Tab-separated table of C-alpha atoms in Angstrom:
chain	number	residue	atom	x	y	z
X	1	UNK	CA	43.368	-44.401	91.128
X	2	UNK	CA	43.558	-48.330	90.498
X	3	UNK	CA	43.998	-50.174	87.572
X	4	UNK	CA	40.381	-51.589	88.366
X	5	UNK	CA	39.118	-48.012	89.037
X	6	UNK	CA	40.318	-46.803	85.912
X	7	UNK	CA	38.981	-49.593	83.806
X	8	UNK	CA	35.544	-49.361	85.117
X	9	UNK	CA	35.767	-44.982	84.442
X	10	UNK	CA	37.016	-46.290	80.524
X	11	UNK	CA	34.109	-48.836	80.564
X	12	UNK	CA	31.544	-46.062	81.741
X	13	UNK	CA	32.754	-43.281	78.971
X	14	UNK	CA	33.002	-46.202	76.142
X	15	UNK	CA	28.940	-46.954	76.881
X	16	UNK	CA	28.386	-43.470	77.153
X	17	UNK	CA	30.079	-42.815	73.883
X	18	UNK	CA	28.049	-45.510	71.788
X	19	UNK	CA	25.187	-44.588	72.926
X	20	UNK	CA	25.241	-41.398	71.510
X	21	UNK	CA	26.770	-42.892	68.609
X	22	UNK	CA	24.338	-45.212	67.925
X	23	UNK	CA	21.651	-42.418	68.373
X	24	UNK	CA	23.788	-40.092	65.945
X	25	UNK	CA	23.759	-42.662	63.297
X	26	UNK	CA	20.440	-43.990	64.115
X	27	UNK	CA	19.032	-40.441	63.544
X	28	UNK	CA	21.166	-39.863	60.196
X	29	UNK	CA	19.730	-42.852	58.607
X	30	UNK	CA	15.559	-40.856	58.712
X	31	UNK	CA	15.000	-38.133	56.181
X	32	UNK	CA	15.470	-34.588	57.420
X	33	UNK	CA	12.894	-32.058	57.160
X	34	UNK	CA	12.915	-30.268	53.647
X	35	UNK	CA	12.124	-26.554	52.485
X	36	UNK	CA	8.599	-26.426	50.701
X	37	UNK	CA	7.119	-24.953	47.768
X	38	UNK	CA	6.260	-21.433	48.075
X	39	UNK	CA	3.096	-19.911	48.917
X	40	UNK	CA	0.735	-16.972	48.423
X	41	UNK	CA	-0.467	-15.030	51.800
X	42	UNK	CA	-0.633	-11.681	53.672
X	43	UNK	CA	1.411	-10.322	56.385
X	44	UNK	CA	0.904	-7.853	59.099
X	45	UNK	CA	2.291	-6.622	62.302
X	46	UNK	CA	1.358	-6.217	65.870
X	47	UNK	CA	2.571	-5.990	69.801
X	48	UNK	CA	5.899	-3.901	71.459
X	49	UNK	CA	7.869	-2.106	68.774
X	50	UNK	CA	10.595	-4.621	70.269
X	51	UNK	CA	8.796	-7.038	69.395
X	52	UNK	CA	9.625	-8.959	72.675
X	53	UNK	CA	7.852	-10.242	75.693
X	54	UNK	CA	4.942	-12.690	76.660
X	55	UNK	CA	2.858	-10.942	73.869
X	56	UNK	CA	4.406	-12.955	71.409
X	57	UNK	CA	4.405	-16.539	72.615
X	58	UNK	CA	1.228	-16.863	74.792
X	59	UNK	CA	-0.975	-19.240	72.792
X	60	UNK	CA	2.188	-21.866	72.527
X	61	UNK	CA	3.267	-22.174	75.753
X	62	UNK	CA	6.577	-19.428	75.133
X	63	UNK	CA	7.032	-17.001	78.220
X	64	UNK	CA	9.045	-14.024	77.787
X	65	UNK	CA	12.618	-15.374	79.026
X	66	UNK	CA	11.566	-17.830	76.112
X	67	UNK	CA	11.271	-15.465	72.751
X	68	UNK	CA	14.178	-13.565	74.079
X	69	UNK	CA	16.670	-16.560	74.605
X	70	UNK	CA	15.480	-18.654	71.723
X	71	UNK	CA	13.517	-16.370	68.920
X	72	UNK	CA	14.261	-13.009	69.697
X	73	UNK	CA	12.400	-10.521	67.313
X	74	UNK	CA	12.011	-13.582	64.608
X	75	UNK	CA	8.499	-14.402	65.279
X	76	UNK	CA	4.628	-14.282	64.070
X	77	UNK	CA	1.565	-15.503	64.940
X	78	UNK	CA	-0.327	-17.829	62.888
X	79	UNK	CA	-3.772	-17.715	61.318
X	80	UNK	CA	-6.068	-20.257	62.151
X	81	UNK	CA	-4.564	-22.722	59.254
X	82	UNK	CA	-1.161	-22.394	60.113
X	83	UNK	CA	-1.507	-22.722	63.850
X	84	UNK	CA	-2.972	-25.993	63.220
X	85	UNK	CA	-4.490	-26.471	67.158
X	86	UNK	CA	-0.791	-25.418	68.471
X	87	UNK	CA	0.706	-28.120	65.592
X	88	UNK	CA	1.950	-25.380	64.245
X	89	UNK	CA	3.899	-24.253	67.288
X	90	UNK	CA	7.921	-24.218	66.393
X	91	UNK	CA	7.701	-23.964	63.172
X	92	UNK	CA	10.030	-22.001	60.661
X	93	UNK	CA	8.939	-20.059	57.741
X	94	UNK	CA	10.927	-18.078	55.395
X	95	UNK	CA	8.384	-14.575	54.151
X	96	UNK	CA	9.160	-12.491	51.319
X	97	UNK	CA	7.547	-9.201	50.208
X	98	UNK	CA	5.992	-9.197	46.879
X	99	UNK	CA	3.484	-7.371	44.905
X	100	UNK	CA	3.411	-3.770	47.077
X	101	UNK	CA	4.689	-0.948	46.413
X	102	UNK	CA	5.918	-0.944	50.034
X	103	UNK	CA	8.240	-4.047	49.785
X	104	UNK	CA	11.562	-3.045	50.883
X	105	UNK	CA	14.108	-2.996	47.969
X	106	UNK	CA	14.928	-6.199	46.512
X	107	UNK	CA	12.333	-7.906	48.631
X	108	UNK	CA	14.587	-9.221	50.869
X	109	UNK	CA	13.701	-12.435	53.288
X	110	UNK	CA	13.259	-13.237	56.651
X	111	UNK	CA	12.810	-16.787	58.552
X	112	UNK	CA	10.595	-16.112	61.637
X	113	UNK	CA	8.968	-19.210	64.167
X	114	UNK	CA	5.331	-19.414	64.774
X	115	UNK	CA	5.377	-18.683	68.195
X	116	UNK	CA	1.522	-17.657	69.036
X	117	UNK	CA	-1.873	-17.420	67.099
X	118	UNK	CA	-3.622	-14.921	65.373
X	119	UNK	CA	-7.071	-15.384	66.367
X	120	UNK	CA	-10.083	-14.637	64.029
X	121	UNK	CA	-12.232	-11.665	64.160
X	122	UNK	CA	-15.588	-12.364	62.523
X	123	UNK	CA	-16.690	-9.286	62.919
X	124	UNK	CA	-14.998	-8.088	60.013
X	125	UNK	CA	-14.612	-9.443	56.565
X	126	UNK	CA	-11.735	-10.965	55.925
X	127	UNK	CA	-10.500	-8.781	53.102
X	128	UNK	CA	-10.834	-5.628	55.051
X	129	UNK	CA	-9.214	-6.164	58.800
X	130	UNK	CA	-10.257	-9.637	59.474
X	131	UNK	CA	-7.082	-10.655	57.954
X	132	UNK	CA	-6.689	-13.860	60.128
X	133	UNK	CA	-10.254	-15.307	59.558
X	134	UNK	CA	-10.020	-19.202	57.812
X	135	UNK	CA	-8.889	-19.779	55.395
X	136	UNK	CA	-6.606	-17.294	55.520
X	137	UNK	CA	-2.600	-18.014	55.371
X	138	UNK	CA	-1.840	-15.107	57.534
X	139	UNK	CA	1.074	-14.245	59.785
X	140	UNK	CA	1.067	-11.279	62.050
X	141	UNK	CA	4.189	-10.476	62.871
X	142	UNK	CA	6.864	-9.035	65.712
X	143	UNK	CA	7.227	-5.410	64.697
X	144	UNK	CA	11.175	-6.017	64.079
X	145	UNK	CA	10.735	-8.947	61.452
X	146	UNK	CA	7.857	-7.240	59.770
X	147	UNK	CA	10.108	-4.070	59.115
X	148	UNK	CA	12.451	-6.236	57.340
X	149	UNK	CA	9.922	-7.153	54.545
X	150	UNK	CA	8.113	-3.659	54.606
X	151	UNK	CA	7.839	0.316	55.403
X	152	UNK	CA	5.840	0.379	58.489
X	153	UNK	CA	2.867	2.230	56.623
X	154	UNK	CA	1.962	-0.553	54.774
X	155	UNK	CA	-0.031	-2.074	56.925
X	156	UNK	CA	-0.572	-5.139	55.353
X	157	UNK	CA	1.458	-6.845	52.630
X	158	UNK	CA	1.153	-9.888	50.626
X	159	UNK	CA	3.676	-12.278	50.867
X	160	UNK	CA	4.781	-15.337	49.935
X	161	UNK	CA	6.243	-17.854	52.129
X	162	UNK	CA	7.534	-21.496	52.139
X	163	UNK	CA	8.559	-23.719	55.203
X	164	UNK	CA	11.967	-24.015	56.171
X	165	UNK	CA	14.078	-26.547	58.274
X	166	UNK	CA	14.665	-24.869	61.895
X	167	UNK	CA	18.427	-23.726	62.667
X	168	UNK	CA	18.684	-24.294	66.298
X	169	UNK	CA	21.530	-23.536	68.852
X	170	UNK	CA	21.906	-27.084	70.651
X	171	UNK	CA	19.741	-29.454	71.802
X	172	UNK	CA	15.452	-29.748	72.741
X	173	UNK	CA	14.477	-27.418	75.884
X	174	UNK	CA	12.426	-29.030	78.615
X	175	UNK	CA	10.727	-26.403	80.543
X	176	UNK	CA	9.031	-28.524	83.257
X	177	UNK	CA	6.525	-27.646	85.641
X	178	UNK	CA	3.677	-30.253	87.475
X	179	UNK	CA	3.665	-31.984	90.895
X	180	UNK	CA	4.625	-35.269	92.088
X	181	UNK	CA	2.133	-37.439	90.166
X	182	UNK	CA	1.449	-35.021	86.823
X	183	UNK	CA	4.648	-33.737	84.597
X	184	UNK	CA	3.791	-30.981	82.100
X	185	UNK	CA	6.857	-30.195	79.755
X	186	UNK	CA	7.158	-27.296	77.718
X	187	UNK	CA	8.870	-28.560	74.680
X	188	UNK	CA	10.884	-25.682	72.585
X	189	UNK	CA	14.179	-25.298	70.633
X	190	UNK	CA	13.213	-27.798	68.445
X	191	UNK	CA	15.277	-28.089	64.901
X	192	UNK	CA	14.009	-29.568	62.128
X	193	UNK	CA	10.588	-29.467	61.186
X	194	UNK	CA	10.464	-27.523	64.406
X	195	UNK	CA	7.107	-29.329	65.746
X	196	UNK	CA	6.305	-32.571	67.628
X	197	UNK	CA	3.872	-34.909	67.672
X	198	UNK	CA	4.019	-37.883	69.938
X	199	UNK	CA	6.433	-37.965	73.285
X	200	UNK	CA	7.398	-40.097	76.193
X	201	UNK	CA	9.077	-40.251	78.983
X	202	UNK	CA	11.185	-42.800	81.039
X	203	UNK	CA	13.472	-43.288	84.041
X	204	UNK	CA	17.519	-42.876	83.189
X	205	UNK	CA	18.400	-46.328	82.979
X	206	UNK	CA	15.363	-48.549	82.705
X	207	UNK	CA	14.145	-50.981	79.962
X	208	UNK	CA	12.572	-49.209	76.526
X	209	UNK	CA	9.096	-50.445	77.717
X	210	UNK	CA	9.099	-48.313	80.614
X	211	UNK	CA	8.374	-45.438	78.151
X	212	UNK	CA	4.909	-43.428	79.977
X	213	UNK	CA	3.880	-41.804	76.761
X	214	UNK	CA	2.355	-37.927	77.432
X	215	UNK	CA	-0.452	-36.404	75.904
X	216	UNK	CA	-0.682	-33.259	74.215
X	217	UNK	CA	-2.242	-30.637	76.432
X	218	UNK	CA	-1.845	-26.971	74.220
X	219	UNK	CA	0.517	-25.040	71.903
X	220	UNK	CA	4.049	-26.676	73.068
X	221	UNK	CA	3.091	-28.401	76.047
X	222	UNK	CA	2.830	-32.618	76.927
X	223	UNK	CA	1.469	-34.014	80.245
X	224	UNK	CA	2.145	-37.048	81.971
X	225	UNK	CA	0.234	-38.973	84.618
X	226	UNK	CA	2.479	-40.997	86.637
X	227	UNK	CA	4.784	-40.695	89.624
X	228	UNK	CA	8.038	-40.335	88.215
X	229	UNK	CA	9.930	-39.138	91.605
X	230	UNK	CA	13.511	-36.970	90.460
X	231	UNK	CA	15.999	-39.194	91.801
X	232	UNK	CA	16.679	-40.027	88.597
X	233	UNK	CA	17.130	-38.007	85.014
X	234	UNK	CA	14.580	-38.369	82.821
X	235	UNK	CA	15.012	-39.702	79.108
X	236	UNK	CA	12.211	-38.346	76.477
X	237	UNK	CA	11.693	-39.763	73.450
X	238	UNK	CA	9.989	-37.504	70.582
X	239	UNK	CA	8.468	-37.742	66.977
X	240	UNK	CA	8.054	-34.467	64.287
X	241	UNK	CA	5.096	-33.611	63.156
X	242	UNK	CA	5.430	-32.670	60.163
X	243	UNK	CA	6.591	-35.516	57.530
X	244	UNK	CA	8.903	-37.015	56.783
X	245	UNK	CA	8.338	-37.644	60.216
X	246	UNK	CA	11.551	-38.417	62.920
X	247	UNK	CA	12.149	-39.802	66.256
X	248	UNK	CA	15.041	-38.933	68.553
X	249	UNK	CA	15.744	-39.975	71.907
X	250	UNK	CA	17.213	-37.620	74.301
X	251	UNK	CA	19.212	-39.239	77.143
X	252	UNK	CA	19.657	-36.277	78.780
X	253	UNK	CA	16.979	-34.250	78.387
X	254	UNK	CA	16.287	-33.637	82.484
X	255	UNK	CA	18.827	-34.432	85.061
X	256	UNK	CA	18.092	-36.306	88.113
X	257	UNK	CA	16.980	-34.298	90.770
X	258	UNK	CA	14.753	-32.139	88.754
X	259	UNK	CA	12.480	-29.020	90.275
X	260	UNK	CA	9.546	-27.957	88.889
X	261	UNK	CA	10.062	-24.324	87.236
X	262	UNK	CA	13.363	-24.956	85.862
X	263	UNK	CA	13.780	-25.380	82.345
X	264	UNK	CA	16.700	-28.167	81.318
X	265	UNK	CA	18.341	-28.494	77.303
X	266	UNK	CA	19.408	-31.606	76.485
X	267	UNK	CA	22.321	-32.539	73.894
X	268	UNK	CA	20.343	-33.843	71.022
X	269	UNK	CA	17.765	-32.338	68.357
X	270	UNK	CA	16.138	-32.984	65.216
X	271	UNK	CA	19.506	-31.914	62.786
């Protein structure tokens, strides 16, 4: 390789390098997601003793490939409240026990994501099986996690529960599915406050005001209208929900040549 050749490689890795840098830094400076206050509410269980599959992500957007790879058994669905119209999707909480005599010894914790909703059922009262009705801070929970908190007879248990930042394994997941004029991404893997709020997309490599921004459609999905085309990666730009709110920019997130049904993970995240 020439001199030239290898001065234009060095060039290409330097830009490469500060621009994660700057994003790094840029990211450092916002305030991170904090654990809340804790809260009074009830707890139950339902689904697959595994507490795996489809069962326990449908209302968000998670398949089954999804909870198994990403949440495993660490999962509930939320009550009305907490699922927030799919706001709530991605979120962590941390549940404890308390106040039963079927609380496992020393009410231990466990840190599940809201990963579906627990519909209401008005036709019972909600202190006698309608245990998700409004206002209701409920979680319903994978068998596994439940078991943690309680013997199985209980039933139902109050809890308390606070949220916690997300501990994620790498960067967002982009599940992406659509045609050649309508994206819808599946957004997951999120750390942090675990949700998001506002997103965009762009062309790798064009201006900042080329940002389409998408719309939310349900639970963890976005949808944009526009011809994008997959010769080139696509970089998405995201905001939390939850406050203090934070943007991060993921240069990576889908790389060029993209098919619809594939999911992609990018290298940055809400830390």
């Amino acid at each position: 390789m020439s001199s030239m050749a290898r001065s234009m490689v060095t060039l290409v890795i330097m830009a490469a390098a500060a621009r994660v840098a700057n994003a790094y830094y840029s990211q450092k400076q916002q305030p991170s997601f904090q654990t809340s206050d804790w809260h009074d509410g009830s707890a139950t269980f339902y689904g697959d003793s595994s507490g795996l599959g489809a069962d326990f992500g449908g209302a968000c957007g998670y398949c089954a490939n999804d909870i198994v790879s990403l949440y495993s058994t660490n999962t509930a669905a939320l009550s009305t409240p907490l699922f927030a119209d799919g706001n709530g999707c991605g979120q962590c909480y941390e549940l404890r026990c308390v106040k039963s005599p079927w609380c496992n010894p020393g009410s231990p914790s466990v840190v599940v994501t809201g990963t579906n909703l627990c519909p209401p059922n008005w036709y019972l009262p909600s202190d006698n099986g309608g245990w998700c009705n409004p206002p209701r801070q409920h979680f319903d929970m994978a068998p596994p996690s439940f078991l943690k908190l309680a013997q199985r007879v209980a039933g139902i248990i109050p809890v308390q529960f606070r949220r916690v930042p997300c501990q994620r394994s790498g960067g967002v997941r982009f599940c992406v599915q659509g045609n050649s004029y309508w994206l819808l991404v599946y957004v997951m893997n999120v750390a942090g406050s675990g949700d998001v709020s506002d997103l965009a997309v762009k062309r790798y490599g064009e201006s900042e005001d080329s940002y389409v921004p998408a719309s939310h459609n349900w639970g963890i999905t976005y949808q944009v209208f526009a011809a994008l085309g997959n010769a080139k990666g696509l970089v998405v730009k995201m905001s939390s929900y939850s406050d203090p709110q934070q943007t991060i920019v993921v240069e990576d997130a889908i790389p060029a040549y993209w098919t619809t049904g594939l999911c992609y993970q990018g290298s940055n995240n809400f830390y």
